[in-house]
mmCIF file of C-alpha atoms in Angstrom:
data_model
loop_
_atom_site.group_PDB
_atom_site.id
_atom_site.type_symbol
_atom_site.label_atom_id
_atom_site.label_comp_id
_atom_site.label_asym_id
_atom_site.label_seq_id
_atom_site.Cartn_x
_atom_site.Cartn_y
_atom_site.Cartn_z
ATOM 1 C CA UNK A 22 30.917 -63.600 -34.798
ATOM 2 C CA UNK A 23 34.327 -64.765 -35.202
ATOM 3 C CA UNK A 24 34.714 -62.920 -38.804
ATOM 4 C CA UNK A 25 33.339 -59.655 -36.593
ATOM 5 C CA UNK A 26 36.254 -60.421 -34.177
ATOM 6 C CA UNK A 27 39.189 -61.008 -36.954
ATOM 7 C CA UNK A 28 38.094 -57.827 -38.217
ATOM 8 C CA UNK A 29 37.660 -55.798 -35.649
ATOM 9 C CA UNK A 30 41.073 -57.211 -33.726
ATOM 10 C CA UNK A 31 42.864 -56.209 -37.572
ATOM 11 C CA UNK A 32 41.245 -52.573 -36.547
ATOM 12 C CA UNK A 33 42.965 -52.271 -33.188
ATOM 13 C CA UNK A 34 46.382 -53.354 -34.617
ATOM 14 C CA UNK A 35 46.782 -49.680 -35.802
ATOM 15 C CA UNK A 36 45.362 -48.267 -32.324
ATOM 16 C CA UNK A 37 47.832 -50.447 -30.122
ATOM 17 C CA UNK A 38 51.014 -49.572 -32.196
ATOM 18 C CA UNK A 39 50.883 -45.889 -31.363
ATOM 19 C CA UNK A 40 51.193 -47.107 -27.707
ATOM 20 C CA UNK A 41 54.530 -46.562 -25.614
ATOM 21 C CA UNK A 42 53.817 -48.684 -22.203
ATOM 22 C CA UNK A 43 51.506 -51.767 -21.900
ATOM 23 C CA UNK A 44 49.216 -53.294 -18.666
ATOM 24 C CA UNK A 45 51.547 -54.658 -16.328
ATOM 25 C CA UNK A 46 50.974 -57.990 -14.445
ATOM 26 C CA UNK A 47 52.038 -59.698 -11.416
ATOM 27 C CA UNK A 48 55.604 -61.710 -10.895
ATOM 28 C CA UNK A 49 55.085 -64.535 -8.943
ATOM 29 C CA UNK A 50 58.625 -65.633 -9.054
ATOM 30 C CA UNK A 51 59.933 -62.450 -7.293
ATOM 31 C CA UNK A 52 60.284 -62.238 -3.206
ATOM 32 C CA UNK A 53 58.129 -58.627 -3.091
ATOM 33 C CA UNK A 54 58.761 -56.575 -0.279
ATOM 34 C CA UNK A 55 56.564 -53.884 -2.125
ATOM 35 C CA UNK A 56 54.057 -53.549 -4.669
ATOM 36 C CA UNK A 57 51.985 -50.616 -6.422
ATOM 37 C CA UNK A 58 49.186 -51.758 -8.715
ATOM 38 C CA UNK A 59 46.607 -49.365 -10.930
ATOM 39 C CA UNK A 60 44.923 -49.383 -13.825
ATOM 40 C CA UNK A 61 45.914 -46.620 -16.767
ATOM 41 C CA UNK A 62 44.126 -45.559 -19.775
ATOM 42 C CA UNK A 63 45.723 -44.063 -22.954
ATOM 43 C CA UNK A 64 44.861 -40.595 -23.221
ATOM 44 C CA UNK A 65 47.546 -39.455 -26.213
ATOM 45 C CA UNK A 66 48.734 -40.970 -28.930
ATOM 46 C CA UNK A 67 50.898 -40.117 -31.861
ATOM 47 C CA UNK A 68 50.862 -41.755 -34.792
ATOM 48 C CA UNK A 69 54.205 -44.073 -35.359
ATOM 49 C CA UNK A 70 56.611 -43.352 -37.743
ATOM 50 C CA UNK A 71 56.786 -46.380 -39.835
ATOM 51 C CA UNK A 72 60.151 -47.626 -41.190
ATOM 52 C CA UNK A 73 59.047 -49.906 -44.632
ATOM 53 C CA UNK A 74 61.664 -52.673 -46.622
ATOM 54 C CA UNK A 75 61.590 -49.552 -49.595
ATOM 55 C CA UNK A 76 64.032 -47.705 -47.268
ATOM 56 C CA UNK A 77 65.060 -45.583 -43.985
ATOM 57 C CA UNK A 78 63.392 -42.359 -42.919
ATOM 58 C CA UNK A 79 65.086 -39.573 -41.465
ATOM 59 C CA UNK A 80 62.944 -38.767 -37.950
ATOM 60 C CA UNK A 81 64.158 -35.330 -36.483
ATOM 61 C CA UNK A 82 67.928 -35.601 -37.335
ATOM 62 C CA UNK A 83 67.842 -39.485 -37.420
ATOM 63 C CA UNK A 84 68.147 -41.867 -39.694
ATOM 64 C CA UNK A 85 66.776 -45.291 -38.565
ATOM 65 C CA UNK A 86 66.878 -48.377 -39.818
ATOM 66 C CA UNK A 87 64.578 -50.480 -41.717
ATOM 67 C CA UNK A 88 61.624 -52.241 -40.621
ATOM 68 C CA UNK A 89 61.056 -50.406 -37.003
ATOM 69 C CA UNK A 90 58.208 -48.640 -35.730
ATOM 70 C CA UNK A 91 58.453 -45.703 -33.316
ATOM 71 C CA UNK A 92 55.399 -44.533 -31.207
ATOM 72 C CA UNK A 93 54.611 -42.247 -28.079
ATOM 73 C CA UNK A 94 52.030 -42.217 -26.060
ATOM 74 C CA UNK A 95 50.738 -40.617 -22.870
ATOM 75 C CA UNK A 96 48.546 -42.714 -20.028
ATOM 76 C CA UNK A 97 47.103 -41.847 -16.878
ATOM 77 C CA UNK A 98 45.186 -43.365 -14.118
ATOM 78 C CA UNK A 99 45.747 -44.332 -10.364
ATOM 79 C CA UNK A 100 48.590 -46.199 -8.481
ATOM 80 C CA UNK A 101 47.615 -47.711 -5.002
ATOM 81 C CA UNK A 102 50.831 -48.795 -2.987
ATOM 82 C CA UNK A 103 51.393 -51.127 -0.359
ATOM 83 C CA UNK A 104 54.658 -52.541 1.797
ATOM 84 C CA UNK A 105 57.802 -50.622 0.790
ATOM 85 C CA UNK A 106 55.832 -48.699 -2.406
ATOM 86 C CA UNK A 107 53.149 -47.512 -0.404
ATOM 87 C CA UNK A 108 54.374 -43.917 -1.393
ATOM 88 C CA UNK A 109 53.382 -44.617 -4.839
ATOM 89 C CA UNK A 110 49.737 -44.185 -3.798
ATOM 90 C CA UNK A 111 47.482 -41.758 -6.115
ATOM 91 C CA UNK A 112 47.052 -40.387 -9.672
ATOM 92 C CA UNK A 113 49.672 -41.559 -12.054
ATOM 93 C CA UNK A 114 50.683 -40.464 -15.559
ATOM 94 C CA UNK A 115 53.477 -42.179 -17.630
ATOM 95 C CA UNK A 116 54.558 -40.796 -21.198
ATOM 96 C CA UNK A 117 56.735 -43.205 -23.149
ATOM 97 C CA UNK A 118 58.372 -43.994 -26.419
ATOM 98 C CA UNK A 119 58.798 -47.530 -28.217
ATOM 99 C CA UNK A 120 60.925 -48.814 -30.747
ATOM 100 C CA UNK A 121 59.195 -51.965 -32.507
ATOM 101 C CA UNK A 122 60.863 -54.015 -34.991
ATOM 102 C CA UNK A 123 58.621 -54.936 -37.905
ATOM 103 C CA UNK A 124 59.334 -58.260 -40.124
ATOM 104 C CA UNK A 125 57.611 -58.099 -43.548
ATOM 105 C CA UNK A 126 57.176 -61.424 -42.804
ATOM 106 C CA UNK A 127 56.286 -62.542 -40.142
ATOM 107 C CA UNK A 128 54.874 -58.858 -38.345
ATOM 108 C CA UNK A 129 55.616 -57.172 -35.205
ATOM 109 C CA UNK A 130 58.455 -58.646 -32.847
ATOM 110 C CA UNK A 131 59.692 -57.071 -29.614
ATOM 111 C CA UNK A 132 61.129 -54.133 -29.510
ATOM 112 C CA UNK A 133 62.274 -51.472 -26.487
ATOM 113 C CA UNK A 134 60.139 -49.126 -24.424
ATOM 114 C CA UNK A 135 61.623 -45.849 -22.873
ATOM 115 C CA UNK A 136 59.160 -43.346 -20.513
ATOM 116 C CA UNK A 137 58.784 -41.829 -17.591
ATOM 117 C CA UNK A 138 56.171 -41.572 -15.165
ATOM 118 C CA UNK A 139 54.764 -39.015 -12.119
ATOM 119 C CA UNK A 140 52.798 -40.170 -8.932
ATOM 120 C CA UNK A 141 51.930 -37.155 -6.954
ATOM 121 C CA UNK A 142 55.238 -35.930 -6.658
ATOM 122 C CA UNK A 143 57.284 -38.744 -7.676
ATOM 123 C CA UNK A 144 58.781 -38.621 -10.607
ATOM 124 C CA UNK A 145 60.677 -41.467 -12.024
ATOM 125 C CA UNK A 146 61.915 -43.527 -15.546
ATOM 126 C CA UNK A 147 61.289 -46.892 -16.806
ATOM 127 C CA UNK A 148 62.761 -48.994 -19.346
ATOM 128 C CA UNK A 149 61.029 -52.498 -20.856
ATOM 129 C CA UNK A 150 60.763 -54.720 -24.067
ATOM 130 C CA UNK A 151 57.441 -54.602 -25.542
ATOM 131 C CA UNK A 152 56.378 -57.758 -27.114
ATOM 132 C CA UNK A 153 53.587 -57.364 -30.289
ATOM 133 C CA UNK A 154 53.647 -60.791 -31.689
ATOM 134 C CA UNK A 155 50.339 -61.800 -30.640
ATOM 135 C CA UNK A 156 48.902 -58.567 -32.631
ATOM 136 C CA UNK A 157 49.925 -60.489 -36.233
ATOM 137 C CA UNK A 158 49.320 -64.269 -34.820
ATOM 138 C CA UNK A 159 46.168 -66.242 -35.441
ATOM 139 C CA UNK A 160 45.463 -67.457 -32.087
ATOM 140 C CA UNK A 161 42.499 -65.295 -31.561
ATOM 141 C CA UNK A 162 39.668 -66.685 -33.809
ATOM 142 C CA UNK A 163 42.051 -67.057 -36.513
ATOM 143 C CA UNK A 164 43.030 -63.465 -36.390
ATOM 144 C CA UNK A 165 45.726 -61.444 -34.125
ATOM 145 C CA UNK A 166 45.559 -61.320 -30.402
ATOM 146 C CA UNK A 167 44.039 -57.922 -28.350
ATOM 147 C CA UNK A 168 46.716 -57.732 -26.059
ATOM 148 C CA UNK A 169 50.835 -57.268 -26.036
ATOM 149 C CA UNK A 170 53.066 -58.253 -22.853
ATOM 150 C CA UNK A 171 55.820 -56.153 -21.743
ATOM 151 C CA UNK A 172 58.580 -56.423 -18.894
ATOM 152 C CA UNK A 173 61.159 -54.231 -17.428
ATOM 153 C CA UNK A 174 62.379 -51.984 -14.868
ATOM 154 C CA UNK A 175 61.565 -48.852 -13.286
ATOM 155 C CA UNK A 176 63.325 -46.388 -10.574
ATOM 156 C CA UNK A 177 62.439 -42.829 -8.816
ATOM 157 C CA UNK A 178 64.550 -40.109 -9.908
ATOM 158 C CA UNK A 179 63.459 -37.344 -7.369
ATOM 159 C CA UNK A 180 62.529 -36.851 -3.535
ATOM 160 C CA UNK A 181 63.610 -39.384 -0.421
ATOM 161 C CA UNK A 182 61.879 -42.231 -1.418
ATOM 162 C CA UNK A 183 64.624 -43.002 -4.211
ATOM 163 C CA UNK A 184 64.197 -46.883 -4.973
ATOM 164 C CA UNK A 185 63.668 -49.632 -8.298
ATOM 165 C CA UNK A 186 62.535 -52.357 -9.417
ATOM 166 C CA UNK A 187 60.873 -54.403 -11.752
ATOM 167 C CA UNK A 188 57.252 -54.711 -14.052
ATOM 168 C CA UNK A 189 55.413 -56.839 -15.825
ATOM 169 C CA UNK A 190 52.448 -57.165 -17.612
ATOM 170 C CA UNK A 191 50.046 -56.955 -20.335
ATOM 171 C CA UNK A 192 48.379 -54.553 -22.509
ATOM 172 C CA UNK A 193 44.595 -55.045 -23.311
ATOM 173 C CA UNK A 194 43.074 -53.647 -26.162
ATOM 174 C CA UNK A 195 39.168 -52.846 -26.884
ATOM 175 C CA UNK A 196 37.430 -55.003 -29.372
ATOM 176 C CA UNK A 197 33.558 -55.376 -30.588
ATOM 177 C CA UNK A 198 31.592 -58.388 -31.073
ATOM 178 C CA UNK A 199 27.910 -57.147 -32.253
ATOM 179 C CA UNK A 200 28.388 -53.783 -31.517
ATOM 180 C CA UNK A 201 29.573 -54.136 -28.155
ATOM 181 C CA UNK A 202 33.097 -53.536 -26.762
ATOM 182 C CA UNK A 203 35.113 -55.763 -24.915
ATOM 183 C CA UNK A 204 38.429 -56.210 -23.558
ATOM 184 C CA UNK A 205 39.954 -59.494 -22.596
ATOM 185 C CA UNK A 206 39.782 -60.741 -18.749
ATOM 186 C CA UNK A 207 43.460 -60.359 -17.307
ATOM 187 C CA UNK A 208 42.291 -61.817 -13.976
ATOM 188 C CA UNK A 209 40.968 -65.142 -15.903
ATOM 189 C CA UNK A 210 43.987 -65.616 -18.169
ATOM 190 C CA UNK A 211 42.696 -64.148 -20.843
ATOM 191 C CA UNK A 212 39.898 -66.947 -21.090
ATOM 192 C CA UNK A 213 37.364 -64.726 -21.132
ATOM 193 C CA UNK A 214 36.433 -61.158 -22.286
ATOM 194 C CA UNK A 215 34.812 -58.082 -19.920
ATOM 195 C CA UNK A 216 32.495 -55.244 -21.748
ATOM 196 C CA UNK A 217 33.722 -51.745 -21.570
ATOM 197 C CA UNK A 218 31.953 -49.223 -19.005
ATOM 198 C CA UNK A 219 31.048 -46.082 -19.636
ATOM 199 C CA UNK A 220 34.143 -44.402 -18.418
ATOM 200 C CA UNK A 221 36.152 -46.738 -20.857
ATOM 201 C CA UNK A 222 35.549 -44.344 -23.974
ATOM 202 C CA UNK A 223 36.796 -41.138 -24.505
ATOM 203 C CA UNK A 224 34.510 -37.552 -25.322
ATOM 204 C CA UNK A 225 34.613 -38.701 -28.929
ATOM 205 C CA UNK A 226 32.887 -42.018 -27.819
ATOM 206 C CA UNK A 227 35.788 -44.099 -29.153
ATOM 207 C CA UNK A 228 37.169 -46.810 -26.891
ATOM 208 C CA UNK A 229 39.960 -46.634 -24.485
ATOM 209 C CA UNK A 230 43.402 -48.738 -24.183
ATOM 210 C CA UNK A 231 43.625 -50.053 -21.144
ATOM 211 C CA UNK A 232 46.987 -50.769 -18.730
ATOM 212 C CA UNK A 233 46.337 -53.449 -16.057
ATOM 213 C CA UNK A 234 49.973 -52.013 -13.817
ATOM 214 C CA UNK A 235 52.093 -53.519 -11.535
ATOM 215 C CA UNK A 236 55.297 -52.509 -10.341
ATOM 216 C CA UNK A 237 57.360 -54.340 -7.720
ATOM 217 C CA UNK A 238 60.493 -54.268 -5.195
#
């Protein structure tokens, strides 16, 4: 089982680094006044643009540096409000773009995350660092971790309900142990693992990234 695991965690390493935004988690340490929490799925991805030690790449009119990678991706699901955010109640989509830096040696790092997002008809931006270490550790049955933390801030841009404030969280990522998917269990520190439902794979049948979101005020 824990060969089936290494393996199929190696397999999602590609899957998670054409993400943009990861599942966001609570803050204890902050005094809320409001807080919106959902849960997104990735529906889009583009491939990233990998930067390798044999030299830069130009990307649209840019030349970029060595060792980063650059992904977009597009996730939607539902927001449900409460306190001073309780206007950030209903369907949610967020498209974002990352910039990863990538050590030959020692794998991902943490790199910067760029998006914007639309609830209803709120529109507003975000801006985070995207940490995906644990995808190259060996702290998950010897192999790389299925999930990637992330923090940062967010603000509306449009309408009367202009506010900000901060996110956190954690991105969870699909793996299979004898032919069955599972993601890890946010709500149990990621102690223990949840199987995927049916709504959890796309039309293809392939499994879904998942965003565990928070935002606060």
């Amino acid at each position: 089982m824990k060969r089936n695991l290494k393996r199929s965690l190696r397999w999602m390493i590609g899957l998670l680094v054409a993400s943009g935004v990861l599942v966001l988690s609570p803050v204890t340490t902050l005094a809320q006044t409001g807080v919106a929490q959902g849960v997104l799925y990735e529906v889009l991805e583009a491939p990233p643009a990998e930067f390798t030690p044999s030299g830069a790449r130009i990307m649209p009119g840019v030349i970029l540096p060595i060792g980063i990678r650059l992904a977009q991706a597009t996730e939607t699901g539902t927001l449900q409000g409460s306190g001073t955010l309780e206007f950030l109640t209903g369907s949610v989509t967020v498209q974002a773009q990352s910039r990863v830096p990538v050590d030959p040696d020692t794998g991902f790092g943490t790199g910067q995350v760029d998006g914007k997002f639309f609830v209803n008809t709120v529109s507003g931006k975000l801006k985070g660092q995207l940490d995906l270490s644990p995808l190259t550790s060996t702290n998950c049955a010897g192999g790389p971790c299925p999930y990637a933390p992330i923090t940062g801030s967010w603000s509306t841009v449009n309408g009367a309900q202009k506010t900000s404030g901060l996110f956190s969280g954690i991105f969870l990522i699909p793996f299979q142990v004898s032919g069955v998917w599972y993601y890890l269990d946010p709500s149990t520190g990621l102690t223990t693992t949840t199987p995927l439902q049916p709504n959890e794979f796309d039309k293809n049948g392939s499994p879904l990234i998942k965003l565990h979101v928070t935002l606060f005020q």
